[in-house]
mmCIF file of C-alpha atoms in Angstrom:
data_model
loop_
_atom_site.group_PDB
_atom_site.id
_atom_site.type_symbol
_atom_site.label_atom_id
_atom_site.label_comp_id
_atom_site.label_asym_id
_atom_site.label_seq_id
_atom_site.Cartn_x
_atom_site.Cartn_y
_atom_site.Cartn_z
ATOM 1 C CA MET A 296 13.296 -38.987 -20.856
ATOM 2 C CA THR A 297 11.443 -35.839 -19.760
ATOM 3 C CA THR A 298 13.585 -33.003 -18.408
ATOM 4 C CA PRO A 299 12.438 -32.071 -14.869
ATOM 5 C CA ARG A 300 10.762 -28.695 -14.590
ATOM 6 C CA THR A 301 11.850 -25.955 -12.203
ATOM 7 C CA ILE A 302 8.998 -24.089 -10.538
ATOM 8 C CA VAL A 303 9.329 -21.601 -7.688
ATOM 9 C CA ASP A 304 6.314 -21.243 -5.363
ATOM 10 C CA ILE A 305 6.190 -18.307 -2.936
ATOM 11 C CA HIS A 306 3.811 -18.381 0.038
ATOM 12 C CA ILE A 307 3.429 -15.382 2.349
ATOM 13 C CA LEU A 308 1.488 -14.661 5.526
ATOM 14 C CA GLN A 309 1.221 -10.934 6.188
ATOM 15 C CA THR A 310 -0.770 -9.059 8.805
ATOM 16 C CA VAL A 311 -2.088 -5.687 7.676
ATOM 17 C CA PRO A 312 -3.643 -3.230 10.189
ATOM 18 C CA PRO A 313 -6.712 -1.082 9.424
ATOM 19 C CA SER A 314 -6.344 -0.236 5.736
ATOM 20 C CA ASN A 315 -7.952 0.050 2.318
ATOM 21 C CA VAL A 316 -5.055 -0.872 0.027
ATOM 22 C CA ASN A 317 -7.223 -2.026 -2.897
ATOM 23 C CA ARG A 318 -10.757 -0.688 -3.304
ATOM 24 C CA ASP A 319 -13.601 -1.321 -5.720
ATOM 25 C CA ASP A 320 -15.542 1.185 -7.812
ATOM 26 C CA THR A 321 -17.527 2.343 -4.764
ATOM 27 C CA GLY A 322 -14.448 2.926 -2.593
ATOM 28 C CA SER A 323 -15.005 -0.183 -0.461
ATOM 29 C CA PRO A 324 -12.111 -2.567 0.285
ATOM 30 C CA LYS A 325 -12.267 -5.504 -2.130
ATOM 31 C CA THR A 326 -13.581 -8.774 -0.689
ATOM 32 C CA ALA A 327 -14.331 -12.348 -1.763
ATOM 33 C CA ILE A 328 -16.398 -15.235 -0.426
ATOM 34 C CA TYR A 329 -14.202 -18.250 0.323
ATOM 35 C CA GLY A 330 -15.237 -21.223 2.413
ATOM 36 C CA GLY A 331 -18.633 -19.579 2.809
ATOM 37 C CA VAL A 332 -17.072 -16.618 4.643
ATOM 38 C CA ARG A 333 -16.396 -13.087 3.409
ATOM 39 C CA ARG A 334 -12.653 -12.438 3.227
ATOM 40 C CA ALA A 335 -10.543 -9.352 2.661
ATOM 41 C CA ARG A 336 -9.043 -9.440 -0.847
ATOM 42 C CA VAL A 337 -6.246 -7.630 -2.656
ATOM 43 C CA SER A 338 -6.329 -8.243 -6.391
ATOM 44 C CA SER A 339 -3.413 -9.848 -8.185
ATOM 45 C CA GLN A 340 -3.248 -6.824 -10.499
ATOM 46 C CA ALA A 341 -2.733 -4.491 -7.536
ATOM 47 C CA TRP A 342 0.086 -6.565 -6.090
ATOM 48 C CA LYS A 343 1.759 -7.066 -9.472
ATOM 49 C CA ARG A 344 1.734 -3.307 -9.947
ATOM 50 C CA ALA A 345 3.261 -2.851 -6.491
ATOM 51 C CA THR A 346 5.904 -5.469 -7.305
ATOM 52 C CA ARG A 347 6.820 -3.716 -10.573
ATOM 53 C CA LYS A 348 7.228 -0.424 -8.691
ATOM 54 C CA GLU A 349 9.446 -2.170 -6.134
ATOM 55 C CA PHE A 350 11.645 -3.417 -9.000
ATOM 56 C CA ARG A 351 12.360 0.162 -9.971
ATOM 57 C CA ALA A 352 13.845 0.919 -6.568
ATOM 58 C CA ASN A 353 16.407 -1.871 -6.862
ATOM 59 C CA LEU A 354 17.161 -2.561 -10.535
ATOM 60 C CA ASP A 355 19.147 -0.866 -13.267
ATOM 61 C CA PRO A 356 16.559 0.959 -15.439
ATOM 62 C CA HIS A 357 17.536 -1.147 -18.450
ATOM 63 C CA LEU A 358 16.213 -4.238 -16.662
ATOM 64 C CA TRP A 359 12.639 -2.986 -16.242
ATOM 65 C CA GLY A 360 9.980 -1.694 -18.587
ATOM 66 C CA VAL A 361 7.475 1.119 -19.015
ATOM 67 C CA ARG A 362 3.749 0.526 -19.497
ATOM 68 C CA THR A 363 2.076 3.478 -21.162
ATOM 69 C CA LYS A 364 -0.105 4.730 -23.984
ATOM 70 C CA ARG A 365 2.308 7.644 -24.461
ATOM 71 C CA ILE A 366 4.889 5.449 -26.143
ATOM 72 C CA VAL A 367 5.467 7.992 -28.934
ATOM 73 C CA GLU A 368 6.628 10.628 -26.459
ATOM 74 C CA GLU A 369 8.826 8.111 -24.610
ATOM 75 C CA VAL A 370 10.624 7.145 -27.825
ATOM 76 C CA ALA A 371 10.754 10.767 -29.017
ATOM 77 C CA LYS A 372 12.640 11.765 -25.848
ATOM 78 C CA ARG A 373 15.220 9.101 -26.594
ATOM 79 C CA ILE A 374 15.525 10.278 -30.211
ATOM 80 C CA VAL A 375 16.369 13.793 -29.006
ATOM 81 C CA ASP A 376 18.857 12.384 -26.481
ATOM 82 C CA ASN A 377 20.583 10.542 -29.356
ATOM 83 C CA ASP A 378 20.457 13.447 -31.819
ATOM 84 C CA ALA A 379 19.199 16.863 -30.706
ATOM 85 C CA GLY A 380 19.166 17.970 -34.344
ATOM 86 C CA LEU A 381 16.123 15.775 -34.933
ATOM 87 C CA ALA A 382 14.029 17.442 -32.211
ATOM 88 C CA ASP A 383 11.542 18.925 -34.688
ATOM 89 C CA GLN A 384 10.938 15.521 -36.290
ATOM 90 C CA ALA A 385 11.224 13.397 -33.152
ATOM 91 C CA GLU A 386 7.529 12.668 -32.594
ATOM 92 C CA LYS A 387 6.892 11.841 -36.258
ATOM 93 C CA LEU A 388 9.946 9.563 -36.437
ATOM 94 C CA ALA A 389 8.900 7.885 -33.191
ATOM 95 C CA ALA A 390 5.368 7.324 -34.499
ATOM 96 C CA ASP A 391 6.719 5.863 -37.750
ATOM 97 C CA VAL A 392 8.970 3.248 -36.102
ATOM 98 C CA ILE A 393 6.335 2.372 -33.492
ATOM 99 C CA LYS A 394 3.736 1.693 -36.201
ATOM 100 C CA LYS A 395 6.296 -0.481 -37.994
ATOM 101 C CA ALA A 396 6.580 -2.482 -34.772
ATOM 102 C CA GLY A 397 2.879 -3.312 -35.115
ATOM 103 C CA ILE A 398 1.542 -0.931 -32.470
ATOM 104 C CA GLU A 399 -1.586 0.965 -33.522
ATOM 105 C CA LEU A 400 -1.717 4.689 -32.804
ATOM 106 C CA GLU A 401 -4.456 7.290 -32.612
ATOM 107 C CA LYS A 402 -4.496 11.049 -32.175
ATOM 108 C CA LYS A 403 -5.569 12.282 -28.750
ATOM 109 C CA PRO A 404 -6.226 15.929 -27.835
ATOM 110 C CA ARG A 405 -4.405 17.191 -24.773
ATOM 111 C CA LYS A 406 -4.648 20.538 -23.012
ATOM 112 C CA LYS A 407 -1.484 22.616 -22.682
ATOM 113 C CA SER A 408 -0.721 24.752 -19.637
ATOM 114 C CA THR A 409 -2.058 27.729 -21.624
ATOM 115 C CA GLY A 410 -5.450 26.035 -21.933
ATOM 116 C CA GLU A 411 -5.032 25.371 -25.656
ATOM 117 C CA GLU A 412 -5.465 21.881 -27.045
ATOM 118 C CA GLU A 413 -2.982 20.042 -29.241
ATOM 119 C CA ASN A 414 -3.063 16.551 -30.707
ATOM 120 C CA HIS A 415 -0.552 13.862 -29.757
ATOM 121 C CA GLU A 416 -0.357 10.336 -31.087
ATOM 122 C CA GLU A 417 -0.831 7.614 -28.484
ATOM 123 C CA SER A 418 -1.197 3.850 -28.675
ATOM 124 C CA LYS A 419 -4.790 2.596 -28.612
ATOM 125 C CA TYR A 420 -3.968 0.385 -25.634
ATOM 126 C CA LEU A 421 -1.474 0.249 -22.783
ATOM 127 C CA VAL A 422 1.789 -1.224 -24.063
ATOM 128 C CA LEU A 423 4.604 -2.585 -21.910
ATOM 129 C CA LEU A 424 8.004 -2.196 -23.567
ATOM 130 C CA SER A 425 11.420 -2.615 -22.018
ATOM 131 C CA ASN A 426 13.732 0.372 -21.835
ATOM 132 C CA LEU A 427 16.132 -1.517 -24.104
ATOM 133 C CA GLN A 428 13.385 -1.934 -26.720
ATOM 134 C CA MET A 429 12.515 1.762 -26.613
ATOM 135 C CA ASP A 430 16.197 2.696 -26.834
ATOM 136 C CA GLN A 431 16.565 0.494 -29.917
ATOM 137 C CA LEU A 432 13.461 1.985 -31.541
ATOM 138 C CA ALA A 433 14.928 5.435 -30.942
ATOM 139 C CA ARG A 434 18.283 4.474 -32.478
ATOM 140 C CA GLU A 435 16.531 3.087 -35.548
ATOM 141 C CA ALA A 436 14.480 6.265 -35.820
ATOM 142 C CA VAL A 437 17.669 8.360 -35.731
ATOM 143 C CA HIS A 438 19.176 6.174 -38.468
ATOM 144 C CA ILE A 439 16.036 6.654 -40.586
ATOM 145 C CA GLY A 440 15.923 10.400 -39.948
ATOM 146 C CA ARG A 441 19.555 10.831 -40.995
ATOM 147 C CA SER A 442 19.472 8.533 -44.025
ATOM 148 C CA GLU A 443 19.534 9.845 -47.611
ATOM 149 C CA ASP A 444 16.205 8.172 -48.327
ATOM 150 C CA PRO A 445 14.136 8.121 -45.098
ATOM 151 C CA ALA A 446 11.113 6.531 -46.802
ATOM 152 C CA ALA A 447 13.204 3.591 -48.092
ATOM 153 C CA ALA A 448 14.940 3.207 -44.710
ATOM 154 C CA LEU A 449 11.591 3.130 -42.911
ATOM 155 C CA LYS A 450 10.220 0.569 -45.362
ATOM 156 C CA ALA A 451 13.232 -1.690 -44.754
ATOM 157 C CA PHE A 452 12.995 -1.399 -40.974
ATOM 158 C CA LYS A 453 11.723 -4.577 -39.280
ATOM 159 C CA GLY A 454 10.091 -3.102 -36.237
ATOM 160 C CA LYS A 455 8.535 -6.286 -34.912
ATOM 161 C CA ASP A 456 11.992 -7.811 -34.532
ATOM 162 C CA VAL A 457 12.896 -5.047 -32.076
ATOM 163 C CA VAL A 458 9.957 -5.675 -29.730
ATOM 164 C CA ALA A 459 10.456 -9.447 -29.905
ATOM 165 C CA LYS A 460 13.789 -9.409 -28.034
ATOM 166 C CA ASP A 461 15.579 -7.612 -25.177
ATOM 167 C CA HIS A 462 12.606 -8.085 -22.879
ATOM 168 C CA SER A 463 12.718 -6.551 -19.400
ATOM 169 C CA ILE A 464 12.389 -8.652 -16.260
ATOM 170 C CA ASP A 465 8.895 -7.367 -15.458
ATOM 171 C CA LEU A 466 7.787 -7.925 -19.057
ATOM 172 C CA VAL A 467 8.729 -11.615 -19.106
ATOM 173 C CA LEU A 468 7.440 -12.204 -15.581
ATOM 174 C CA PHE A 469 4.016 -10.608 -16.065
ATOM 175 C CA GLY A 470 3.690 -10.906 -19.847
ATOM 176 C CA ARG A 471 2.371 -8.593 -22.518
ATOM 177 C CA MET A 472 -1.026 -9.091 -24.129
ATOM 178 C CA VAL A 473 -2.286 -7.051 -27.070
ATOM 179 C CA ALA A 474 -5.513 -8.584 -28.360
ATOM 180 C CA ASP A 475 -5.335 -6.980 -31.816
ATOM 181 C CA VAL A 476 -1.645 -7.733 -32.487
ATOM 182 C CA LYS A 477 -0.732 -11.270 -31.467
ATOM 183 C CA ASP A 478 2.868 -10.801 -32.591
ATOM 184 C CA LEU A 479 3.360 -8.460 -29.631
ATOM 185 C CA ASN A 480 2.139 -10.971 -27.063
ATOM 186 C CA VAL A 481 4.589 -12.378 -24.517
ATOM 187 C CA ASP A 482 3.469 -15.229 -22.269
ATOM 188 C CA ALA A 483 3.810 -14.482 -18.553
ATOM 189 C CA CYS A 484 6.350 -16.621 -16.690
ATOM 190 C CA CYS A 485 4.777 -15.735 -13.347
ATOM 191 C CA GLN A 486 1.285 -16.117 -11.917
ATOM 192 C CA VAL A 487 0.037 -14.175 -8.894
ATOM 193 C CA ALA A 488 -3.042 -15.133 -6.894
ATOM 194 C CA HIS A 489 -5.477 -12.679 -5.358
ATOM 195 C CA ALA A 490 -4.417 -12.282 -1.735
ATOM 196 C CA ILE A 491 -7.191 -13.200 0.689
ATOM 197 C CA SER A 492 -7.506 -13.036 4.441
ATOM 198 C CA VAL A 493 -7.191 -16.329 6.298
ATOM 199 C CA HIS A 494 -10.200 -15.325 8.398
ATOM 200 C CA GLY A 495 -13.545 -13.635 7.956
ATOM 201 C CA VAL A 496 -13.742 -9.823 7.881
ATOM 202 C CA GLU A 497 -16.324 -7.102 8.281
ATOM 203 C CA THR A 498 -15.952 -3.697 6.683
ATOM 204 C CA GLU A 499 -15.707 -0.835 9.159
ATOM 205 C CA TYR A 500 -16.239 2.900 8.658
ATOM 206 C CA ASP A 501 -14.069 5.794 9.760
ATOM 207 C CA TYR A 502 -16.176 8.935 10.193
ATOM 208 C CA PHE A 503 -13.910 11.945 9.837
ATOM 209 C CA THR A 504 -14.165 15.732 9.935
ATOM 210 C CA ALA A 505 -11.860 18.377 8.490
ATOM 211 C CA VAL A 506 -11.618 21.704 10.274
ATOM 212 C CA ASP A 507 -11.400 24.997 8.380
ATOM 213 C CA ASP A 508 -8.492 26.670 10.208
ATOM 214 C CA ALA A 509 -9.429 30.246 9.261
ATOM 215 C CA LYS A 510 -13.088 29.712 10.080
ATOM 216 C CA ALA A 511 -12.276 28.100 13.418
ATOM 217 C CA GLU A 512 -10.259 31.142 14.502
ATOM 218 C CA SER A 513 -13.001 33.634 13.596
ATOM 219 C CA GLU A 514 -15.313 34.755 16.402
ATOM 220 C CA ASP A 515 -18.037 35.557 13.876
ATOM 221 C CA GLU A 516 -18.247 32.025 12.492
ATOM 222 C CA ASP A 517 -19.694 28.830 13.902
ATOM 223 C CA ALA A 518 -17.249 26.139 14.953
ATOM 224 C CA GLY A 519 -18.568 23.478 12.558
ATOM 225 C CA ALA A 520 -16.313 21.307 10.423
ATOM 226 C CA GLY A 521 -15.293 22.388 6.953
ATOM 227 C CA MET A 522 -16.215 18.946 5.629
ATOM 228 C CA ILE A 523 -17.224 15.519 6.862
ATOM 229 C CA GLY A 524 -16.997 12.080 5.308
ATOM 230 C CA THR A 525 -16.389 8.361 5.799
ATOM 231 C CA VAL A 526 -13.618 5.999 4.720
ATOM 232 C CA GLU A 527 -14.182 2.239 4.663
ATOM 233 C CA PHE A 528 -11.476 -0.107 5.912
ATOM 234 C CA ASN A 529 -10.710 -3.534 7.335
ATOM 235 C CA SER A 530 -7.744 -5.300 8.922
ATOM 236 C CA SER A 531 -6.537 -8.767 8.035
ATOM 237 C CA THR A 532 -3.913 -11.465 7.986
ATOM 238 C CA LEU A 533 -3.448 -12.201 4.287
ATOM 239 C CA TYR A 534 -2.282 -15.331 2.494
ATOM 240 C CA ARG A 535 -0.353 -14.326 -0.626
ATOM 241 C CA TYR A 536 0.867 -16.693 -3.340
ATOM 242 C CA ALA A 537 2.869 -16.436 -6.554
ATOM 243 C CA THR A 538 4.586 -18.994 -8.778
ATOM 244 C CA ILE A 539 7.336 -18.705 -11.406
ATOM 245 C CA ASP A 540 7.900 -21.066 -14.344
ATOM 246 C CA VAL A 541 11.701 -20.871 -14.347
ATOM 247 C CA ASP A 542 12.195 -22.858 -17.560
ATOM 248 C CA ARG A 543 9.981 -20.473 -19.527
ATOM 249 C CA LEU A 544 11.757 -17.586 -17.837
ATOM 250 C CA GLN A 545 15.106 -18.826 -19.121
ATOM 251 C CA GLU A 546 13.695 -19.212 -22.642
ATOM 252 C CA SER A 547 12.431 -15.627 -22.603
ATOM 253 C CA LEU A 548 15.557 -14.047 -21.098
ATOM 254 C CA GLY A 549 18.062 -16.240 -22.919
ATOM 255 C CA SER A 550 20.338 -17.455 -20.128
ATOM 256 C CA ALA A 551 20.414 -19.178 -16.750
ATOM 257 C CA PRO A 552 22.147 -16.233 -14.977
ATOM 258 C CA ALA A 553 19.471 -13.825 -16.264
ATOM 259 C CA ALA A 554 16.714 -16.187 -15.093
ATOM 260 C CA ARG A 555 18.382 -16.473 -11.698
ATOM 261 C CA GLN A 556 18.521 -12.692 -11.341
ATOM 262 C CA ALA A 557 14.842 -12.405 -12.299
ATOM 263 C CA VAL A 558 13.830 -15.012 -9.703
ATOM 264 C CA GLU A 559 15.861 -13.359 -6.958
ATOM 265 C CA GLU A 560 14.575 -9.868 -7.746
ATOM 266 C CA PHE A 561 10.978 -11.066 -7.944
ATOM 267 C CA ILE A 562 11.168 -12.754 -4.532
ATOM 268 C CA LYS A 563 12.604 -9.575 -2.994
ATOM 269 C CA ALA A 564 10.107 -7.256 -4.665
ATOM 270 C CA PHE A 565 7.034 -9.445 -4.121
ATOM 271 C CA ALA A 566 7.805 -9.900 -0.420
ATOM 272 C CA ARG A 567 8.590 -6.236 0.279
ATOM 273 C CA SER A 568 5.945 -4.556 -1.890
ATOM 274 C CA MET A 569 2.608 -3.139 -0.801
ATOM 275 C CA PRO A 570 -0.217 -1.621 -2.907
ATOM 276 C CA THR A 571 -0.499 2.074 -2.151
ATOM 277 C CA GLY A 572 -4.247 2.567 -1.704
ATOM 278 C CA LYS A 573 -5.005 4.988 1.163
ATOM 279 C CA GLN A 574 -1.434 4.769 2.506
ATOM 280 C CA ASN A 575 -1.518 8.406 3.631
ATOM 281 C CA THR A 576 -4.674 7.724 5.609
ATOM 282 C CA PHE A 577 -3.689 4.441 7.275
ATOM 283 C CA ALA A 578 0.142 4.130 7.109
ATOM 284 C CA ASN A 579 -0.431 0.383 6.880
ATOM 285 C CA ARG A 580 2.828 -0.731 5.259
ATOM 286 C CA THR A 581 4.032 -3.894 6.997
ATOM 287 C CA LEU A 582 6.478 -6.692 6.171
ATOM 288 C CA PRO A 583 5.475 -10.367 5.967
ATOM 289 C CA ASP A 584 5.286 -12.455 9.120
ATOM 290 C CA ALA A 585 6.295 -15.546 7.136
ATOM 291 C CA VAL A 586 7.765 -16.195 3.698
ATOM 292 C CA VAL A 587 7.989 -19.794 2.479
ATOM 293 C CA VAL A 588 9.625 -20.563 -0.877
ATOM 294 C CA GLN A 589 9.461 -24.052 -2.374
ATOM 295 C CA VAL A 590 11.177 -25.226 -5.551
ATOM 296 C CA ARG A 591 9.197 -27.947 -7.348
ATOM 297 C CA ASP A 592 9.823 -30.163 -10.353
ATOM 298 C CA ASP A 593 6.227 -31.131 -11.167
ATOM 299 C CA GLN A 594 3.622 -28.344 -10.952
ATOM 300 C CA PRO A 595 2.768 -25.186 -8.988
ATOM 301 C CA VAL A 596 0.843 -25.787 -5.748
ATOM 302 C CA ASN A 597 -1.237 -23.020 -4.173
ATOM 303 C CA LEU A 598 -1.696 -23.803 -0.463
ATOM 304 C CA VAL A 599 -4.784 -21.632 0.048
ATOM 305 C CA GLY A 600 -6.760 -24.769 0.956
ATOM 306 C CA ALA A 601 -5.214 -24.454 4.408
ATOM 307 C CA PHE A 602 -7.625 -21.569 5.034
ATOM 308 C CA GLU A 603 -10.848 -22.857 3.447
ATOM 309 C CA ASP A 604 -12.114 -23.125 7.026
ATOM 310 C CA ALA A 605 -11.710 -19.564 8.306
ATOM 311 C CA VAL A 606 -9.029 -19.248 10.993
ATOM 312 C CA ARG A 607 -9.973 -18.287 14.525
ATOM 313 C CA PRO A 608 -7.668 -17.664 17.488
ATOM 314 C CA THR A 609 -7.668 -20.094 20.384
ATOM 315 C CA LYS A 610 -6.934 -19.696 24.089
ATOM 316 C CA GLU A 611 -3.433 -21.005 23.437
ATOM 317 C CA ALA A 612 -2.593 -19.366 20.091
ATOM 318 C CA THR A 613 -3.154 -16.127 18.216
ATOM 319 C CA ARG A 614 -4.852 -16.051 14.831
ATOM 320 C CA LEU A 615 -1.482 -15.623 13.106
ATOM 321 C CA GLU A 616 0.015 -18.602 14.925
ATOM 322 C CA VAL A 617 -2.971 -20.781 14.015
ATOM 323 C CA ALA A 618 -2.698 -19.642 10.391
ATOM 324 C CA ALA A 619 1.004 -20.503 10.317
ATOM 325 C CA GLU A 620 0.304 -23.932 11.805
ATOM 326 C CA ARG A 621 -2.367 -24.494 9.168
ATOM 327 C CA LEU A 622 -0.046 -23.438 6.341
ATOM 328 C CA GLY A 623 2.745 -25.758 7.471
ATOM 329 C CA ALA A 624 0.388 -28.689 8.075
ATOM 330 C CA HIS A 625 -1.237 -28.264 4.659
ATOM 331 C CA ALA A 626 2.133 -28.086 2.893
ATOM 332 C CA THR A 627 3.235 -31.256 4.686
ATOM 333 C CA ALA A 628 -0.044 -33.025 3.862
ATOM 334 C CA VAL A 629 0.265 -32.141 0.156
ATOM 335 C CA ALA A 630 3.801 -33.541 0.089
ATOM 336 C CA GLU A 631 2.866 -36.777 1.846
ATOM 337 C CA THR A 632 -0.522 -37.399 0.202
ATOM 338 C CA TRP A 633 0.428 -36.559 -3.379
ATOM 339 C CA GLY A 634 4.086 -37.498 -3.239
ATOM 340 C CA ALA A 635 4.740 -33.884 -4.176
ATOM 341 C CA GLN A 636 7.786 -33.265 -2.026
ATOM 342 C CA PRO A 637 9.523 -30.006 -2.980
ATOM 343 C CA VAL A 638 13.053 -30.251 -4.337
ATOM 344 C CA ALA A 639 14.028 -27.714 -1.682
ATOM 345 C CA ALA A 640 12.318 -25.249 0.642
ATOM 346 C CA TRP A 641 13.281 -22.199 2.677
ATOM 347 C CA ALA A 642 11.382 -20.104 5.193
ATOM 348 C CA THR A 643 11.764 -16.737 6.882
ATOM 349 C CA THR A 644 9.538 -16.241 9.905
ATOM 350 C CA MET A 645 9.115 -14.061 12.969
ATOM 351 C CA GLY A 646 6.933 -13.877 16.051
ATOM 352 C CA ALA A 647 3.814 -16.004 16.262
ATOM 353 C CA ALA A 648 4.211 -17.189 12.663
ATOM 354 C CA GLU A 649 7.589 -18.698 13.554
ATOM 355 C CA GLN A 650 6.099 -20.760 16.363
ATOM 356 C CA GLY A 651 3.273 -22.043 14.186
ATOM 357 C CA LEU A 652 5.341 -22.967 11.134
ATOM 358 C CA HIS A 653 8.149 -24.624 13.084
ATOM 359 C CA ALA A 654 5.571 -26.914 14.641
ATOM 360 C CA THR A 655 4.195 -28.255 11.353
ATOM 361 C CA LEU A 656 6.404 -27.482 8.313
ATOM 362 C CA LYS A 657 8.943 -30.200 7.530
ATOM 363 C CA ASP A 658 12.119 -30.385 5.431
ATOM 364 C CA THR A 659 12.667 -26.629 5.303
ATOM 365 C CA ASP A 660 15.758 -24.463 5.783
ATOM 366 C CA TRP A 661 15.047 -21.597 8.180
ATOM 367 C CA ILE A 662 17.063 -18.532 7.181
ATOM 368 C CA PRO A 663 16.852 -14.714 7.436
ATOM 369 C CA PHE A 664 15.173 -13.100 4.447
ATOM 370 C CA PRO A 665 18.299 -11.354 3.030
ATOM 371 C CA ALA A 666 19.805 -14.808 2.409
ATOM 372 C CA LEU A 667 16.657 -16.437 1.042
ATOM 373 C CA PRO A 668 16.510 -15.054 -2.541
ATOM 374 C CA GLU A 669 20.191 -15.874 -3.091
ATOM 375 C CA ALA A 670 19.706 -19.443 -1.849
ATOM 376 C CA VAL A 671 16.785 -19.943 -4.224
ATOM 377 C CA GLY A 672 18.662 -18.320 -7.098
ATOM 378 C CA ARG A 673 21.697 -20.526 -6.605
ATOM 379 C CA LEU A 674 19.601 -23.690 -6.842
ATOM 380 C CA VAL A 675 17.683 -22.322 -9.851
ATOM 381 C CA GLU A 676 20.885 -21.661 -11.796
ATOM 382 C CA GLU A 677 22.286 -25.084 -10.901
ATOM 383 C CA ARG A 678 19.146 -26.812 -12.156
ATOM 384 C CA LEU A 679 19.008 -24.780 -15.357
ATOM 385 C CA GLY A 680 22.682 -25.499 -16.006
ATOM 386 C CA ALA A 681 22.159 -29.206 -15.449
ATOM 387 C CA SER A 682 19.256 -29.316 -17.916
ATOM 388 C CA ALA A 683 21.076 -27.341 -20.630
#
C-alpha cells in the first residue's frame, strides 16, 4: 500500500500599484506572454530571495542560512569568536576546513580602505550554508588549530559530513546546487512559480527631473534641472503560486515538528514578502488580497489556468473580483473534473477578492491570516505522524 503524500499548495492574488519590483537587464519591468497577452512578471528567484529575507526577520538565526562567496571570512569570524588566540590563523584554518568540505576556493583581490589591494580566498560559486554548518566548521577548525598535529587532524576531518546535516529551513526549502560538487547538492522541497499578472499590461514611463538646490537659489544661474531621466513601471494584480513537498521536507529536516515549523514559516514569509526593486521610488509594498492554501495527497496543482484568458473588469465587478471568481471556479473545476479534491483548504481574503472567492470556491475554511499557518501546520504534523 502506497503511503499518501502531503503537499501544500499556496495560491495568492495580490494587487501591486505602479512599481518596478523586478527589472531586466535594460531596467524594464519583467514581462511574459501568456494566453497571447503580455503580462507583468516577477521572477521566482526574486520572490524566493524576498522570502528568505523575510525569514530573517522572524526566525532564530540558527534556523536560516547564508548564501555567499565569502564563506572563508564567515567561518573565520566564528573561529575568532570561539578562540581569539587563533585570530592570526583564522582565515587559513577556515580555508582548510572549507576545502575539506568539498568547496573549491580561489584568491580574489580586494581593495582596502587605504586603496591597497590584498588577496582573500573566496568560493568559486555562491554557496548556501546554514549557520549551524558554519558554526560546526569553525569548531572543527579550532580543534585542528589547537591540536598537537594540525596536519594529521585536518587529514582526519570529514568535512563533507558537516555540510550534509544540520540544514537550515531556507536551505532545504530552496535547495543547494553546486554543479562541480554533487555531494553538496540538496534537493529543493519547495517550488515557486514566476508571478504573473492576471490581465494584460503596458509599460509606462515616469519622466523625472532632479533640481540642484544650490543652483536654483543662485540668481546668476539658469533654473534648469540638475538631471533628468525616466523610470519604467507598470501596475498589476498578480497570481502567485508555490508548493511544498512536505514528505521530502521531513526527510531533510529529520522530524515532523521541524517540518511543521518550516511549512508555517514559509507560508508567513511567502505571503508577507515583497521584492525590493525600486521600493524607494514607488513605495509599492502591499499585502495579498487573497491567500488560499490547499493540502493535497496526490500532486501539486498550479491554478494559473484560471487566467489564461486575460481578466477584464465588468460593469458589475472589479478586475480583482473577477480574478478571485476565476480562481475559485478553476479550483472547484479541477477538484470535480480530476477527482483531485484537496484534503483540506483554508483561505484569507479581503475586499473584492472576498466577494469573488466566496461565490465560487467550495469546501474551504475562511479564517484570518494569523491563524492560517498554524492550521496548516497542525494538519501537516498530524499527517506526518500518522505515516511514520
